[in-house]
PDB file of C-alpha atoms in Angstrom:
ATOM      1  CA  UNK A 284      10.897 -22.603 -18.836  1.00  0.00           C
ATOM      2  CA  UNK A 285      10.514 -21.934 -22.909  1.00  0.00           C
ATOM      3  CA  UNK A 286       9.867 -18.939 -24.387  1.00  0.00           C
ATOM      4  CA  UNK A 287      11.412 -16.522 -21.862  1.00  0.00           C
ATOM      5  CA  UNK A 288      11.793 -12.875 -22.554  1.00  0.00           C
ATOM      6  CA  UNK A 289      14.759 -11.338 -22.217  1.00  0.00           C
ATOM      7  CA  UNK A 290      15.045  -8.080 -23.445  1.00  0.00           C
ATOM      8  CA  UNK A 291      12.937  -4.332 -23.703  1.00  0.00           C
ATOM      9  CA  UNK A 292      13.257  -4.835 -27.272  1.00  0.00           C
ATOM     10  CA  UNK A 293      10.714  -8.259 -27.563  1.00  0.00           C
ATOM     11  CA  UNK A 294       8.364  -6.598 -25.122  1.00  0.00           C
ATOM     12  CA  UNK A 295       7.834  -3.712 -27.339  1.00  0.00           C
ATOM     13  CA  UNK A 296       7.607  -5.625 -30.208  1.00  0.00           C
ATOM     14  CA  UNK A 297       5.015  -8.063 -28.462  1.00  0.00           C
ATOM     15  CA  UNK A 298       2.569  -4.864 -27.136  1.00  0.00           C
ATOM     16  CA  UNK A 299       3.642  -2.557 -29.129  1.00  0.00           C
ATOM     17  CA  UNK A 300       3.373   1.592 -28.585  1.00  0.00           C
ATOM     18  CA  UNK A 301       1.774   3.084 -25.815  1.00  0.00           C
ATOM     19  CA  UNK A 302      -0.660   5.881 -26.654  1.00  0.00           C
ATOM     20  CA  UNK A 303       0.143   9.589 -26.446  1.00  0.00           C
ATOM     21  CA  UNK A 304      -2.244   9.891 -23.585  1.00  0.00           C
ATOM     22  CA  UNK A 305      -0.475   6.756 -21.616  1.00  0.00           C
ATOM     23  CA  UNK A 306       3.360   8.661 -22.257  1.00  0.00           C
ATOM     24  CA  UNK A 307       1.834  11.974 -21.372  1.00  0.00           C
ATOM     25  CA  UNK A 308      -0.635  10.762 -18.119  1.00  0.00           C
ATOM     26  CA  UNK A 309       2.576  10.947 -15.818  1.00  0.00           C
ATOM     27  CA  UNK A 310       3.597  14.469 -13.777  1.00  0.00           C
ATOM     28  CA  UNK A 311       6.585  14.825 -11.277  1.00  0.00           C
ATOM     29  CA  UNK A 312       3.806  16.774  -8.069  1.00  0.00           C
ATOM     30  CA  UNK A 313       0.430  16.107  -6.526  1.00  0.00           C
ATOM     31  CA  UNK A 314      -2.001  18.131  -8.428  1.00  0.00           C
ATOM     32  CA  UNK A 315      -5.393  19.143  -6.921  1.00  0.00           C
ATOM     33  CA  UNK A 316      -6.874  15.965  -8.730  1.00  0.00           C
ATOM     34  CA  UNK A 317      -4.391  13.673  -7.248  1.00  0.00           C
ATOM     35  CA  UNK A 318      -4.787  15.783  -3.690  1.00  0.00           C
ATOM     36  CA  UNK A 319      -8.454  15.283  -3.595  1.00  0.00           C
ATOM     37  CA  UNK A 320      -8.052  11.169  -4.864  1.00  0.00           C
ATOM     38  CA  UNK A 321      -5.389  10.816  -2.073  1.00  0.00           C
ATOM     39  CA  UNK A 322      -8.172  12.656   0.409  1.00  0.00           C
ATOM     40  CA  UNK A 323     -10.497  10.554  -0.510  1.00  0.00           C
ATOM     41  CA  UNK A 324      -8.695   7.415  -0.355  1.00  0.00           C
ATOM     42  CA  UNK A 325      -8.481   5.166   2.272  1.00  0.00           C
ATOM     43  CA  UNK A 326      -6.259   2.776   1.650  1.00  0.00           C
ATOM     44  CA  UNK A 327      -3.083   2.021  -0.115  1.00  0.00           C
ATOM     45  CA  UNK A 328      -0.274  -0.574  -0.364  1.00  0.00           C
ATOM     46  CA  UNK A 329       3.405   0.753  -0.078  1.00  0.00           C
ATOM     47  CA  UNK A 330       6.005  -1.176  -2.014  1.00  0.00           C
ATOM     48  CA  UNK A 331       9.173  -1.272  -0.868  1.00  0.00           C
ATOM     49  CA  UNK A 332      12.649  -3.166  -1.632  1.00  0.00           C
ATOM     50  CA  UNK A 333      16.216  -3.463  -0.110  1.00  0.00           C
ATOM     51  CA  UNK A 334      19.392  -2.916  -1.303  1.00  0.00           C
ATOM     52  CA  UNK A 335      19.992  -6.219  -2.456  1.00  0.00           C
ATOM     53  CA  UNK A 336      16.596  -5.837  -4.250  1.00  0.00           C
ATOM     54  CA  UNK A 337      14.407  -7.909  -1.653  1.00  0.00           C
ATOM     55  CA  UNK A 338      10.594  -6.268  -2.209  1.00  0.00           C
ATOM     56  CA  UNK A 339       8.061  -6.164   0.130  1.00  0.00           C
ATOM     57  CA  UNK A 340       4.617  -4.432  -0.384  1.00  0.00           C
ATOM     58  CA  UNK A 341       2.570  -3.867   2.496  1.00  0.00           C
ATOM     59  CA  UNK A 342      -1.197  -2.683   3.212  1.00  0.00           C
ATOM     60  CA  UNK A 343      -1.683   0.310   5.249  1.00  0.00           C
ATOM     61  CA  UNK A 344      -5.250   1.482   5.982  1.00  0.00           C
ATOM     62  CA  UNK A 345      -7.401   4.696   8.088  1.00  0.00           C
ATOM     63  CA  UNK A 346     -10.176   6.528   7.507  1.00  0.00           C
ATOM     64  CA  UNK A 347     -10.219   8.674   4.257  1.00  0.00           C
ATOM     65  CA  UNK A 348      -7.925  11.268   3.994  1.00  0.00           C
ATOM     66  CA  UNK A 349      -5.460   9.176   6.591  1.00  0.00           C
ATOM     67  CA  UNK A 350      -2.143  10.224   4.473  1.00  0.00           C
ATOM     68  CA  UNK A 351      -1.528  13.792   5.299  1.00  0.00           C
ATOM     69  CA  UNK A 352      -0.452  16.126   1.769  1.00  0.00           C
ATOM     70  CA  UNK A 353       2.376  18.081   2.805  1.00  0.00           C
ATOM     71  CA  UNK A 354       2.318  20.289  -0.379  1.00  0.00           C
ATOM     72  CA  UNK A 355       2.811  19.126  -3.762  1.00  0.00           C
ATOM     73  CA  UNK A 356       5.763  17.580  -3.064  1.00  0.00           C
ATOM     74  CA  UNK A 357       5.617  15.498  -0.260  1.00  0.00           C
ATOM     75  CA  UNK A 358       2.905  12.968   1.715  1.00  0.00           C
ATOM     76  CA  UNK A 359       3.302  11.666   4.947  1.00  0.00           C
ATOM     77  CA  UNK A 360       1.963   8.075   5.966  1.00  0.00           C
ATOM     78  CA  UNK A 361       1.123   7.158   9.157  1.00  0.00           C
ATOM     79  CA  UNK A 362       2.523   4.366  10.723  1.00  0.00           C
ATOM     80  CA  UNK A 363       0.047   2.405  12.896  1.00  0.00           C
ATOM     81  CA  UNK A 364       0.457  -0.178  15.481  1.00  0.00           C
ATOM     82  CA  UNK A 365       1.399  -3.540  13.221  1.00  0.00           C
ATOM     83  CA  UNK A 366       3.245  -7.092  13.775  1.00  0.00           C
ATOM     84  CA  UNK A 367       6.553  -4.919  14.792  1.00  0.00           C
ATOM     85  CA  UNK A 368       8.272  -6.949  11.923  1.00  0.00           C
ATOM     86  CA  UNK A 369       9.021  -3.041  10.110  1.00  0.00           C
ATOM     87  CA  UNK A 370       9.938  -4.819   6.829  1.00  0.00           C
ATOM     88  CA  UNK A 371       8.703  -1.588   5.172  1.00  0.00           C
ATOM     89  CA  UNK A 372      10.573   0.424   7.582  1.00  0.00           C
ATOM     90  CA  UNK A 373      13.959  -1.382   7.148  1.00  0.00           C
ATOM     91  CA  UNK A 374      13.832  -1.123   3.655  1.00  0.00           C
ATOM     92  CA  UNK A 375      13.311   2.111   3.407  1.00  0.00           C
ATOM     93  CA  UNK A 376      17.037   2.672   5.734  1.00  0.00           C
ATOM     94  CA  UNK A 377      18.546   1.135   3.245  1.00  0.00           C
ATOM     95  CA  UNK A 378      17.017   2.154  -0.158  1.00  0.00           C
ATOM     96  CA  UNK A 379      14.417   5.129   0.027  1.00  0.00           C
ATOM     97  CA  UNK A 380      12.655   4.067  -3.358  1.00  0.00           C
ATOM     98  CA  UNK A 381       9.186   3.608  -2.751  1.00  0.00           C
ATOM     99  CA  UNK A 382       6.431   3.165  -4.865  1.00  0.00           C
ATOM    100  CA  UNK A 383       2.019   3.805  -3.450  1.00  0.00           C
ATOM    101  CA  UNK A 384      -0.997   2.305  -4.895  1.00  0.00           C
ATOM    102  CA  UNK A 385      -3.966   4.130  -4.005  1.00  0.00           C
ATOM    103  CA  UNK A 386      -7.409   2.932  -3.832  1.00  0.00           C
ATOM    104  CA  UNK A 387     -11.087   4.603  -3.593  1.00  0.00           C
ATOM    105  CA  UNK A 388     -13.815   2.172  -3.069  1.00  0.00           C
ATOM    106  CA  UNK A 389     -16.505   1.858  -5.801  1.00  0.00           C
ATOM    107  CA  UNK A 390     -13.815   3.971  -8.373  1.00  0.00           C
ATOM    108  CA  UNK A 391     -11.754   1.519 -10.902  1.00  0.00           C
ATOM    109  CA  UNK A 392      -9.501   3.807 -11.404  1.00  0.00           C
ATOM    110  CA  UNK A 393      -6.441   3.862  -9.283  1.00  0.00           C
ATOM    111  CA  UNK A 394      -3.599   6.498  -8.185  1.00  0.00           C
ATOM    112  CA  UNK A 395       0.152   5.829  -8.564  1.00  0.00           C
ATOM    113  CA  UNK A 396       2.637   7.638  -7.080  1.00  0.00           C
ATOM    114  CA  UNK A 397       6.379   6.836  -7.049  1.00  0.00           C
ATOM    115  CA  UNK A 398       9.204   8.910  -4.812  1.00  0.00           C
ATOM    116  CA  UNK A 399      11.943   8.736  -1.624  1.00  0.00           C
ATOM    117  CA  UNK A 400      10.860   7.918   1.714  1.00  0.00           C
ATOM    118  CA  UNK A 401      12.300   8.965   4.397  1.00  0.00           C
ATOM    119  CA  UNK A 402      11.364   8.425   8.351  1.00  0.00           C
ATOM    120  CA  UNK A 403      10.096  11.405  10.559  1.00  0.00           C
ATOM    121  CA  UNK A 404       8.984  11.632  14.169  1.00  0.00           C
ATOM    122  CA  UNK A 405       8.691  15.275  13.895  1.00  0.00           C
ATOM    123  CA  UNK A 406       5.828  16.249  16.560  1.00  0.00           C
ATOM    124  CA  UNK A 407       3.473  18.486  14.828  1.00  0.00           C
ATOM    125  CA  UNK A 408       3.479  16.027  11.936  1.00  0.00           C
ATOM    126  CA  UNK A 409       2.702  13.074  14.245  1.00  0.00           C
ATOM    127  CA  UNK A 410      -0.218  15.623  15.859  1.00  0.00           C
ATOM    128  CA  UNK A 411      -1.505  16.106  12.593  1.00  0.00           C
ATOM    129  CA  UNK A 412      -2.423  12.259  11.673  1.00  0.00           C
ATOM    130  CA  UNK A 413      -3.595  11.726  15.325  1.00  0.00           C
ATOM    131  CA  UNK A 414      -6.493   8.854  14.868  1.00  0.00           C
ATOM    132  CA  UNK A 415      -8.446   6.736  18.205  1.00  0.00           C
ATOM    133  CA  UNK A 416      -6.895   9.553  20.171  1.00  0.00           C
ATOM    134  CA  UNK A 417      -2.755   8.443  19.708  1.00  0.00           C
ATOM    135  CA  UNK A 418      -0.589   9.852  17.618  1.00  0.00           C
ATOM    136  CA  UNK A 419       1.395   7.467  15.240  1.00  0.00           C
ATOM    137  CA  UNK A 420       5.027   6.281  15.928  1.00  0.00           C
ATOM    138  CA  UNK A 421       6.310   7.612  13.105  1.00  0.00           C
ATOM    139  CA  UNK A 422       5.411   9.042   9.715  1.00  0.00           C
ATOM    140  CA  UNK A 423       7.040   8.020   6.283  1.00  0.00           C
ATOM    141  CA  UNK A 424       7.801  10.826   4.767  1.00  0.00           C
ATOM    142  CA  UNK A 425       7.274  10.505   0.236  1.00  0.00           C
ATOM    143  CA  UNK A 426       8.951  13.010  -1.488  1.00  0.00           C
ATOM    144  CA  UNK A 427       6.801  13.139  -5.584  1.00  0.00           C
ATOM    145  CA  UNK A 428       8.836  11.854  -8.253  1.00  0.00           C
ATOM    146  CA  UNK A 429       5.491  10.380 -10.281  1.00  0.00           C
ATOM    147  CA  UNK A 430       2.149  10.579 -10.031  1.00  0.00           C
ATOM    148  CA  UNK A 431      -0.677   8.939 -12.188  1.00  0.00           C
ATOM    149  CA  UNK A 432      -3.711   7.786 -12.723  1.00  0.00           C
ATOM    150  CA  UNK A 433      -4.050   3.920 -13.593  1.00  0.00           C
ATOM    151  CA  UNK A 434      -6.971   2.554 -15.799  1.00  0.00           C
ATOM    152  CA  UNK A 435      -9.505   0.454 -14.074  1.00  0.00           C
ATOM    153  CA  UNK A 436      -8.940  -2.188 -16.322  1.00  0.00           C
ATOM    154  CA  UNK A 437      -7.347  -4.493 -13.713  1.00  0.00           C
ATOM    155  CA  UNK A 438     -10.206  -3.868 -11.086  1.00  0.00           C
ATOM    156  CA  UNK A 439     -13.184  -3.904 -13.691  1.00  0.00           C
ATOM    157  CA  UNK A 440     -11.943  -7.662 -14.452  1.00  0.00           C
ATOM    158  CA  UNK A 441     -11.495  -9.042 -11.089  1.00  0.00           C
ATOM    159  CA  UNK A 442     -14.882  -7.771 -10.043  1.00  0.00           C
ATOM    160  CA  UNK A 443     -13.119  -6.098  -6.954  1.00  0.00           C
ATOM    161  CA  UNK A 444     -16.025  -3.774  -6.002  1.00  0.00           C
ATOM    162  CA  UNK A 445     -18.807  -6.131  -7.553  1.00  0.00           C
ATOM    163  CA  UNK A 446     -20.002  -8.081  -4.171  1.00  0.00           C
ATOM    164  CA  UNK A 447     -22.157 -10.499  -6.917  1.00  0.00           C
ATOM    165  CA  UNK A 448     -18.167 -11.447  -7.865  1.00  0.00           C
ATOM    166  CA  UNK A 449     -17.073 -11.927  -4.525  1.00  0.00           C
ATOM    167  CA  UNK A 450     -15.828 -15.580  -3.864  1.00  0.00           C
ATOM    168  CA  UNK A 451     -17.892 -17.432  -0.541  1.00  0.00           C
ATOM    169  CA  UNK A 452     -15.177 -17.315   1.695  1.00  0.00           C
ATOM    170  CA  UNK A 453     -17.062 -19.950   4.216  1.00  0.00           C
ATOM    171  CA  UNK A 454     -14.818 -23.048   3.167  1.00  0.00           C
ATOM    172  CA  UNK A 455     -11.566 -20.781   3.155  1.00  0.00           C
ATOM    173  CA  UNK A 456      -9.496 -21.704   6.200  1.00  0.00           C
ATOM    174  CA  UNK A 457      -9.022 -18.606   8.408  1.00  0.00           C
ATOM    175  CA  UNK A 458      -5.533 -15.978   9.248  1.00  0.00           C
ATOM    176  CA  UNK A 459      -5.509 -17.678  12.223  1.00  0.00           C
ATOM    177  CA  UNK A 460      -5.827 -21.527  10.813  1.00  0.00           C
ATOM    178  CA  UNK A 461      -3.159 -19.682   8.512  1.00  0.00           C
ATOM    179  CA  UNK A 462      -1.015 -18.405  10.817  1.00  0.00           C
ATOM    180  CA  UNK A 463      -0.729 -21.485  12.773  1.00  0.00           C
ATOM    181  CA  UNK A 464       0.112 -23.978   9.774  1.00  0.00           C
ATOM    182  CA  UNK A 465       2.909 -21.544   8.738  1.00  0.00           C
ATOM    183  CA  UNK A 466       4.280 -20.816  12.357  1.00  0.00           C
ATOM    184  CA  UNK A 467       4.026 -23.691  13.839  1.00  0.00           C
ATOM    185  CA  UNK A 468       4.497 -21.905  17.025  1.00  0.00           C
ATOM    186  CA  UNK A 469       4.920 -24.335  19.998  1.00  0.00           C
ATOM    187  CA  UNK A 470       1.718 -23.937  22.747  1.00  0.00           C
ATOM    188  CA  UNK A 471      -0.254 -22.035  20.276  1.00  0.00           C
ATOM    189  CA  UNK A 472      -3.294 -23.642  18.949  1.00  0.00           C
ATOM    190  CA  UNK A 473      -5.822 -22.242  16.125  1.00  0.00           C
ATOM    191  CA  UNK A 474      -7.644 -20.908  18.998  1.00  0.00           C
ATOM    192  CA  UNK A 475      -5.229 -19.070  20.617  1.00  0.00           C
ATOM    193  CA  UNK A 476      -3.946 -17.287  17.865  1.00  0.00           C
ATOM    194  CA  UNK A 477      -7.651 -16.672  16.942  1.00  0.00           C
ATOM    195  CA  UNK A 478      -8.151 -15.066  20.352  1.00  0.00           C
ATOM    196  CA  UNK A 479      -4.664 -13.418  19.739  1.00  0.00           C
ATOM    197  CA  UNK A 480      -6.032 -11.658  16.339  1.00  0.00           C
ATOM    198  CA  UNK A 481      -9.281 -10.532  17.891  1.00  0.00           C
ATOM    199  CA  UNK A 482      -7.603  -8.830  20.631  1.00  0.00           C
ATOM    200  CA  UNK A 483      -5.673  -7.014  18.514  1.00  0.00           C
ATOM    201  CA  UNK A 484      -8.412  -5.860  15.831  1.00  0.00           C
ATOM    202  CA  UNK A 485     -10.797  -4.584  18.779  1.00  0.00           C
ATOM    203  CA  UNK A 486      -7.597  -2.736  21.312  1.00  0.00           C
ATOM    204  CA  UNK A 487      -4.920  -2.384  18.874  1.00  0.00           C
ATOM    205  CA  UNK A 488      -5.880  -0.906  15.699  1.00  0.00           C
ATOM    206  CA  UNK A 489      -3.919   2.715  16.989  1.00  0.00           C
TER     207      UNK A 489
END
């Protein structure tokens, strides 16, 4: 590939300065704004890497005001019945970074918050995100480094809360028609792994 970038220097030089409001948007605890967006938020996606620097980002979803503020310092995510792969979880052993996007519905703006993740299966804490009458396995524990606001740029051109945008997903094959092309898993049709999925959306989800 031509034309490859290779240092901080040609990036600048290509975008140019950020604005005094874009160097000064960024503070080190949540803030009653960023308390009530993360209230009001009900869903985010966690990136994550190892120590060799393998990333992973991964979707995790409840009703509004799932992720349980601590104080300004710290948020606890829940950690809800999944595919028991943990690739979030294993990272996090070996390299705390983390990094959350969060997301409001209808609002193009979006919260970032960056920080150290730890594990916890302290009870009261587990108690306290209690949802469909279990309480989680474990929380992930984010201690605040950054949080910000992020412009709605990104979501205002993709149309994400526009339905009119939305793509007809009729002739898209389904996770399960997905899932089976990719696993390949001997015995298990389509169908099976369709049935599989259902299952798990209507007893699973806690």
């Amino acid at each position: 590939m031509n034309h490859v970038i290779n240092s901080f220097a040609e990036l600048r030089t290509l975008f140019g300065e950020p604005s005094e409001l874009a160097k000064r948007k960024v503070i080190p605890f949540v803030d009653e704004h960023c308390r009530n967006y993360i209230d009001q938020s009900p869903f985010l996606v966690l990136s994550t890497s190892d120590e060799n620097g393998h990333t992973d980002a991964s979707p995790r979803g409840d009703a509004p005001g799932f992720v349980l503020v601590l104080d300004e310092n710290r948020v606890v995510i829940p950690d809800r019945p999944g595919n028991k792969r943990m690739d979030s979880l294993k990272n996090i052993l070996s390299n705390p970074r983390v990094g959350l996007l969060f997301l409001i519905p209808g609002m193009p703006e979006t919260l970032r918050v960056n920080g150290k993740a730890s594990l916890t299966r302290e009870p009261e804490l587990l108690e306290r995100m209690k949802a469909g009458g279990k309480n989680p396995l474990l929380g992930i524990v984010v201690e605040i480094e950054e949080c910000y606001i992020q412009c709605g740029k990104a979501l205002k051109r993709s149309g994400l809360w526009d339905p009119e945008s939305w793509a007809d997903t009729s002739d898209l094959p389904s996770g399960a028609e997905i899932l089976a092309a990719h696993s390949k898993l001997p015995g298990s049709s389509e169908a099976d792994i369709k049935k599989r999925l259902e299952e798990g959306y209507k007893n699973r989800l806690y």
